[in-house]
Amino acid sequence: MTPIVLTTLNARYAHTALGLRYLYANLHELQAMAKIVEFTMNEQIQSITEGLLLHSPRIIGIGVYIWNAAQSAELIQTIKKVSPETIIVLGGPEAGYLPHRVDFSKADYIISGEGEVAFYELCKKILSNDVPQEHFIKAPLPDLKSIHLPYAAYDDEDVTHRYIYVEASRGCPFECEFCLSSIDEKVRNFPLDQLLEEFEILWQRGARSFKFIDRTFNLNMTFANRILDFFLSKEPPYFAHFEVIPDHFPEVLKEKIAQFPAGSLQLEIGIQTLDPVIAKGINRPLKLEKIYDNLRFLENETAAHMHLDLIVGLPGETLEGFGRNLDTLVSITHSEIQIGILKNLSGTTLSRHDREHGMIYSDIPPYDILQNNLLSFVQIQKMKRFARFWDIFYNSGSFNKTVPLLWNEGKVFEGFYAFSEWIYAQTLSTWKISLERQIALLHTYLCEHHEKEIVEAALTQDLAERPEKTIPFFLRQSTQEKKEKESKAVTPKRQAKRS
């Protein structure tokens, strides 16, 4: 029997729930009675229920997020039907903001906010039969200097096979209306010496992949520099992921980033829009010249991998405006550009634009935009497909030489949009398109717009390092014919020399 079970449904097995580990680390004397049991969204809800109830818990704490909200609601209902005496406590951003857009009414308690202290206090009362009457508990912000860090709760399986999520700070000083971090405007830092000690322990245990969830890693230079120094002092290979502010790269930070070897550093940079008017409308600071300078520096003078974000559907932004943003980013960098569809997250202030801009969102997670007064439902649908195909053909890095043939004179959006429309007409799908079919589709489309030799030369370059089985028959045949022609052309000359 385990009185307290902490659980969530992760998007995939490789992910770990840092929030559950914070709760576990701060249960104090109750920790011996608790266990973390994680699942993935692809598992059957009834099987998950069975797995949880095998521990005969008195309390089940569930972390609820936008990606698992619907499944979590089903899980709650299933648990309550077969084990109504089990007390269910919800936490996480999707449960912590009212009104709920998913039915969590069967849950016994909901903790809103950072729950390390509040969850412990609630469990103590429940286990001592002092059951609180308050259903929705607003947790006070904990003192980050006093709570226990969660990293010892990563087990050997996590260290070996899964992402290790870490954080040096909480909160964000900015007020971007599409982002939950804007709700907590004050940035609070964890004790740095203690944090680095925990990272060293993880390193000694074999952890080599650290994914920081801080929203503004490069805001505090003291913290950023010491954490970067921690990794620079280590022997590669390792991988560190940071989310950074695009306009804040002091020289000392640039110098350190430039020292990281290839494959060791990834920077997630939230661009979202490059239009100052649109950015101002959603309270997003935008210092364009600094952003451009920093992107050029990262592109040309470092080995850092960049992951840039753009959003479709922001209030007041046209499709043409989004296209200009994409064209500009591709002209500056060859890095990954993640195209996201605007979501109206619970707890944000984005809804204030609904009337003026005709913003209509889905009522089902992830609450993505359906249309507004500048983008029709059909256009949004097309852009969702555009984003998916962009991932497959551009962000994958599989076709670096070939994909630029899709556009002319820097008109990236226009060229790729036409390709996106064409490819969907051929496949009627955006999923389960094999690599060989991707190659065949690119070949067919591009041969209608370029000479066959140019297209096949680019594809052959892209696939040169791949196993032979991934090269489709028509390219293998074309390559073989070329070799035979070259051989015939050379042979007479060799014979002439012999004579």
PDB file of C-alpha atoms in Angstrom, residues 123-255:
ATOM      1  CA  CYS A 123      -1.872  15.559   2.350  1.00  0.00           C
ATOM      2  CA  LYS A 124      -1.086  15.961   6.059  1.00  0.00           C
ATOM      3  CA  LYS A 125      -4.661  17.021   6.772  1.00  0.00           C
ATOM      4  CA  ILE A 126      -6.218  14.245   4.687  1.00  0.00           C
ATOM      5  CA  LEU A 127      -4.067  11.509   6.223  1.00  0.00           C
ATOM      6  CA  SER A 128      -4.897  12.758   9.717  1.00  0.00           C
ATOM      7  CA  ASN A 129      -8.607  12.751   8.805  1.00  0.00           C
ATOM      8  CA  ASP A 130      -8.808  16.530   9.102  1.00  0.00           C
ATOM      9  CA  VAL A 131     -10.410  16.835   5.677  1.00  0.00           C
ATOM     10  CA  PRO A 132     -10.470  20.447   4.394  1.00  0.00           C
ATOM     11  CA  GLN A 133     -13.760  21.893   3.197  1.00  0.00           C
ATOM     12  CA  GLU A 134     -12.164  24.173   0.613  1.00  0.00           C
ATOM     13  CA  HIS A 135     -12.203  22.525  -2.828  1.00  0.00           C
ATOM     14  CA  PHE A 136     -10.121  25.056  -4.805  1.00  0.00           C
ATOM     15  CA  ILE A 137      -6.884  25.929  -2.980  1.00  0.00           C
ATOM     16  CA  LYS A 138      -4.901  28.984  -4.036  1.00  0.00           C
ATOM     17  CA  ALA A 139      -1.310  28.155  -3.158  1.00  0.00           C
ATOM     18  CA  PRO A 140       0.951  30.962  -1.924  1.00  0.00           C
ATOM     19  CA  LEU A 141       4.213  31.442  -3.808  1.00  0.00           C
ATOM     20  CA  PRO A 142       6.827  29.335  -2.029  1.00  0.00           C
ATOM     21  CA  ASP A 143      10.206  30.725  -1.060  1.00  0.00           C
ATOM     22  CA  LEU A 144      12.572  29.108  -3.566  1.00  0.00           C
ATOM     23  CA  LYS A 145      15.364  29.248  -0.994  1.00  0.00           C
ATOM     24  CA  SER A 146      13.421  27.048   1.410  1.00  0.00           C
ATOM     25  CA  ILE A 147      11.905  24.327  -0.766  1.00  0.00           C
ATOM     26  CA  HIS A 148      13.801  21.120  -1.472  1.00  0.00           C
ATOM     27  CA  LEU A 149      15.176  20.674  -4.983  1.00  0.00           C
ATOM     28  CA  PRO A 150      13.747  17.696  -6.879  1.00  0.00           C
ATOM     29  CA  TYR A 151      16.727  16.246  -8.716  1.00  0.00           C
ATOM     30  CA  ALA A 152      17.378  13.286  -6.434  1.00  0.00           C
ATOM     31  CA  ALA A 153      13.921  12.053  -7.476  1.00  0.00           C
ATOM     32  CA  TYR A 154      15.215  11.317 -10.967  1.00  0.00           C
ATOM     33  CA  ASP A 155      15.964   7.585 -10.892  1.00  0.00           C
ATOM     34  CA  ASP A 156      18.601   5.716 -12.896  1.00  0.00           C
ATOM     35  CA  GLU A 157      16.116   4.964 -15.682  1.00  0.00           C
ATOM     36  CA  ASP A 158      15.409   8.682 -16.032  1.00  0.00           C
ATOM     37  CA  VAL A 159      19.094   9.571 -16.121  1.00  0.00           C
ATOM     38  CA  THR A 160      19.859   6.918 -18.730  1.00  0.00           C
ATOM     39  CA  HIS A 161      16.894   7.102 -21.062  1.00  0.00           C
ATOM     40  CA  ARG A 162      14.791  10.222 -20.471  1.00  0.00           C
ATOM     41  CA  TYR A 163      14.984  14.018 -20.547  1.00  0.00           C
ATOM     42  CA  ILE A 164      16.278  15.639 -17.382  1.00  0.00           C
ATOM     43  CA  TYR A 165      14.312  18.866 -16.907  1.00  0.00           C
ATOM     44  CA  VAL A 166      15.862  21.489 -14.639  1.00  0.00           C
ATOM     45  CA  GLU A 167      15.256  25.134 -13.759  1.00  0.00           C
ATOM     46  CA  ALA A 168      17.271  27.983 -12.299  1.00  0.00           C
ATOM     47  CA  SER A 169      14.408  30.472 -11.967  1.00  0.00           C
ATOM     48  CA  ARG A 170      10.649  30.916 -12.118  1.00  0.00           C
ATOM     49  CA  GLY A 171       8.565  33.705 -13.555  1.00  0.00           C
ATOM     50  CA  CYS A 172       9.011  36.202 -16.380  1.00  0.00           C
ATOM     51  CA  PRO A 173       9.268  40.009 -16.362  1.00  0.00           C
ATOM     52  CA  PHE A 174       7.373  40.367 -19.618  1.00  0.00           C
ATOM     53  CA  GLU A 175       3.620  40.434 -20.200  1.00  0.00           C
ATOM     54  CA  CYS A 176       3.150  38.624 -23.516  1.00  0.00           C
ATOM     55  CA  GLU A 177      -0.561  37.873 -23.579  1.00  0.00           C
ATOM     56  CA  PHE A 178      -0.370  34.438 -25.195  1.00  0.00           C
ATOM     57  CA  CYS A 179       1.976  33.053 -22.509  1.00  0.00           C
ATOM     58  CA  LEU A 180       1.207  31.724 -19.031  1.00  0.00           C
ATOM     59  CA  SER A 181       4.567  32.916 -17.707  1.00  0.00           C
ATOM     60  CA  SER A 182       3.383  36.510 -18.000  1.00  0.00           C
ATOM     61  CA  ILE A 183       1.014  35.932 -15.077  1.00  0.00           C
ATOM     62  CA  ASP A 184       3.904  35.730 -12.625  1.00  0.00           C
ATOM     63  CA  GLU A 185       5.772  38.902 -13.506  1.00  0.00           C
ATOM     64  CA  LYS A 186       8.429  38.645 -10.810  1.00  0.00           C
ATOM     65  CA  VAL A 187      11.446  36.485 -11.622  1.00  0.00           C
ATOM     66  CA  ARG A 188      12.645  34.439  -8.647  1.00  0.00           C
ATOM     67  CA  ASN A 189      15.940  32.552  -8.626  1.00  0.00           C
ATOM     68  CA  PHE A 190      16.875  29.304  -6.909  1.00  0.00           C
ATOM     69  CA  PRO A 191      19.995  29.331  -4.708  1.00  0.00           C
ATOM     70  CA  LEU A 192      22.723  29.055  -7.325  1.00  0.00           C
ATOM     71  CA  ASP A 193      25.397  27.213  -5.318  1.00  0.00           C
ATOM     72  CA  GLN A 194      22.920  24.578  -4.209  1.00  0.00           C
ATOM     73  CA  LEU A 195      21.601  24.258  -7.752  1.00  0.00           C
ATOM     74  CA  LEU A 196      25.057  23.671  -9.228  1.00  0.00           C
ATOM     75  CA  GLU A 197      25.776  21.064  -6.564  1.00  0.00           C
ATOM     76  CA  GLU A 198      22.638  19.193  -7.652  1.00  0.00           C
ATOM     77  CA  PHE A 199      23.694  19.443 -11.314  1.00  0.00           C
ATOM     78  CA  GLU A 200      27.101  18.011 -10.402  1.00  0.00           C
ATOM     79  CA  ILE A 201      25.443  15.058  -8.691  1.00  0.00           C
ATOM     80  CA  LEU A 202      23.310  14.457 -11.778  1.00  0.00           C
ATOM     81  CA  TRP A 203      26.433  14.659 -13.937  1.00  0.00           C
ATOM     82  CA  GLN A 204      28.263  12.137 -11.760  1.00  0.00           C
ATOM     83  CA  ARG A 205      25.271   9.817 -12.079  1.00  0.00           C
ATOM     84  CA  GLY A 206      25.644   9.956 -15.857  1.00  0.00           C
ATOM     85  CA  ALA A 207      23.219  12.699 -16.900  1.00  0.00           C
ATOM     86  CA  ARG A 208      24.403  14.407 -20.079  1.00  0.00           C
ATOM     87  CA  SER A 209      21.216  16.040 -21.340  1.00  0.00           C
ATOM     88  CA  PHE A 210      19.854  19.022 -19.376  1.00  0.00           C
ATOM     89  CA  LYS A 211      16.735  20.818 -20.556  1.00  0.00           C
ATOM     90  CA  PHE A 212      16.162  24.116 -18.716  1.00  0.00           C
ATOM     91  CA  ILE A 213      12.539  25.222 -18.500  1.00  0.00           C
ATOM     92  CA  ASP A 214      13.326  28.828 -17.440  1.00  0.00           C
ATOM     93  CA  ARG A 215      11.464  31.320 -19.637  1.00  0.00           C
ATOM     94  CA  THR A 216      14.239  33.912 -19.526  1.00  0.00           C
ATOM     95  CA  PHE A 217      17.516  32.081 -18.984  1.00  0.00           C
ATOM     96  CA  ASN A 218      19.716  34.963 -20.176  1.00  0.00           C
ATOM     97  CA  LEU A 219      17.952  37.637 -18.118  1.00  0.00           C
ATOM     98  CA  ASN A 220      20.284  37.307 -15.100  1.00  0.00           C
ATOM     99  CA  MET A 221      23.895  37.356 -16.299  1.00  0.00           C
ATOM    100  CA  THR A 222      25.325  36.094 -13.000  1.00  0.00           C
ATOM    101  CA  PHE A 223      23.199  32.965 -13.172  1.00  0.00           C
ATOM    102  CA  ALA A 224      23.597  32.468 -16.914  1.00  0.00           C
ATOM    103  CA  ASN A 225      27.368  32.799 -16.854  1.00  0.00           C
ATOM    104  CA  ARG A 226      27.911  30.413 -13.954  1.00  0.00           C
ATOM    105  CA  ILE A 227      25.598  27.795 -15.413  1.00  0.00           C
ATOM    106  CA  LEU A 228      27.286  28.045 -18.816  1.00  0.00           C
ATOM    107  CA  ASP A 229      30.651  27.764 -17.055  1.00  0.00           C
ATOM    108  CA  PHE A 230      29.421  24.562 -15.412  1.00  0.00           C
ATOM    109  CA  PHE A 231      28.953  22.956 -18.828  1.00  0.00           C
ATOM    110  CA  LEU A 232      32.061  24.470 -20.392  1.00  0.00           C
ATOM    111  CA  SER A 233      34.110  22.886 -17.616  1.00  0.00           C
ATOM    112  CA  LYS A 234      32.861  19.435 -18.625  1.00  0.00           C
ATOM    113  CA  GLU A 235      34.164  17.079 -21.265  1.00  0.00           C
ATOM    114  CA  PRO A 236      31.793  16.654 -24.235  1.00  0.00           C
ATOM    115  CA  PRO A 237      29.544  15.077 -25.293  1.00  0.00           C
ATOM    116  CA  TYR A 238      26.687  16.749 -23.447  1.00  0.00           C
ATOM    117  CA  PHE A 239      23.561  18.688 -24.402  1.00  0.00           C
ATOM    118  CA  ALA A 240      22.091  21.790 -22.751  1.00  0.00           C
ATOM    119  CA  HIS A 241      18.847  23.448 -23.844  1.00  0.00           C
ATOM    120  CA  PHE A 242      17.917  26.999 -22.827  1.00  0.00           C
ATOM    121  CA  GLU A 243      15.036  29.319 -23.656  1.00  0.00           C
ATOM    122  CA  VAL A 244      16.499  32.786 -24.178  1.00  0.00           C
ATOM    123  CA  ILE A 245      15.392  36.371 -24.758  1.00  0.00           C
ATOM    124  CA  PRO A 246      16.318  37.260 -28.355  1.00  0.00           C
ATOM    125  CA  ASP A 247      17.421  40.854 -27.683  1.00  0.00           C
ATOM    126  CA  HIS A 248      19.635  40.323 -24.618  1.00  0.00           C
ATOM    127  CA  PHE A 249      23.081  38.933 -25.461  1.00  0.00           C
ATOM    128  CA  PRO A 250      25.806  40.956 -23.698  1.00  0.00           C
ATOM    129  CA  GLU A 251      29.370  40.398 -24.944  1.00  0.00           C
ATOM    130  CA  VAL A 252      30.312  38.154 -22.032  1.00  0.00           C
ATOM    131  CA  LEU A 253      27.393  35.870 -22.896  1.00  0.00           C
ATOM    132  CA  LYS A 254      28.343  35.829 -26.575  1.00  0.00           C
ATOM    133  CA  GLU A 255      31.905  34.866 -25.689  1.00  0.00           C
TER     134      GLU A 255
END
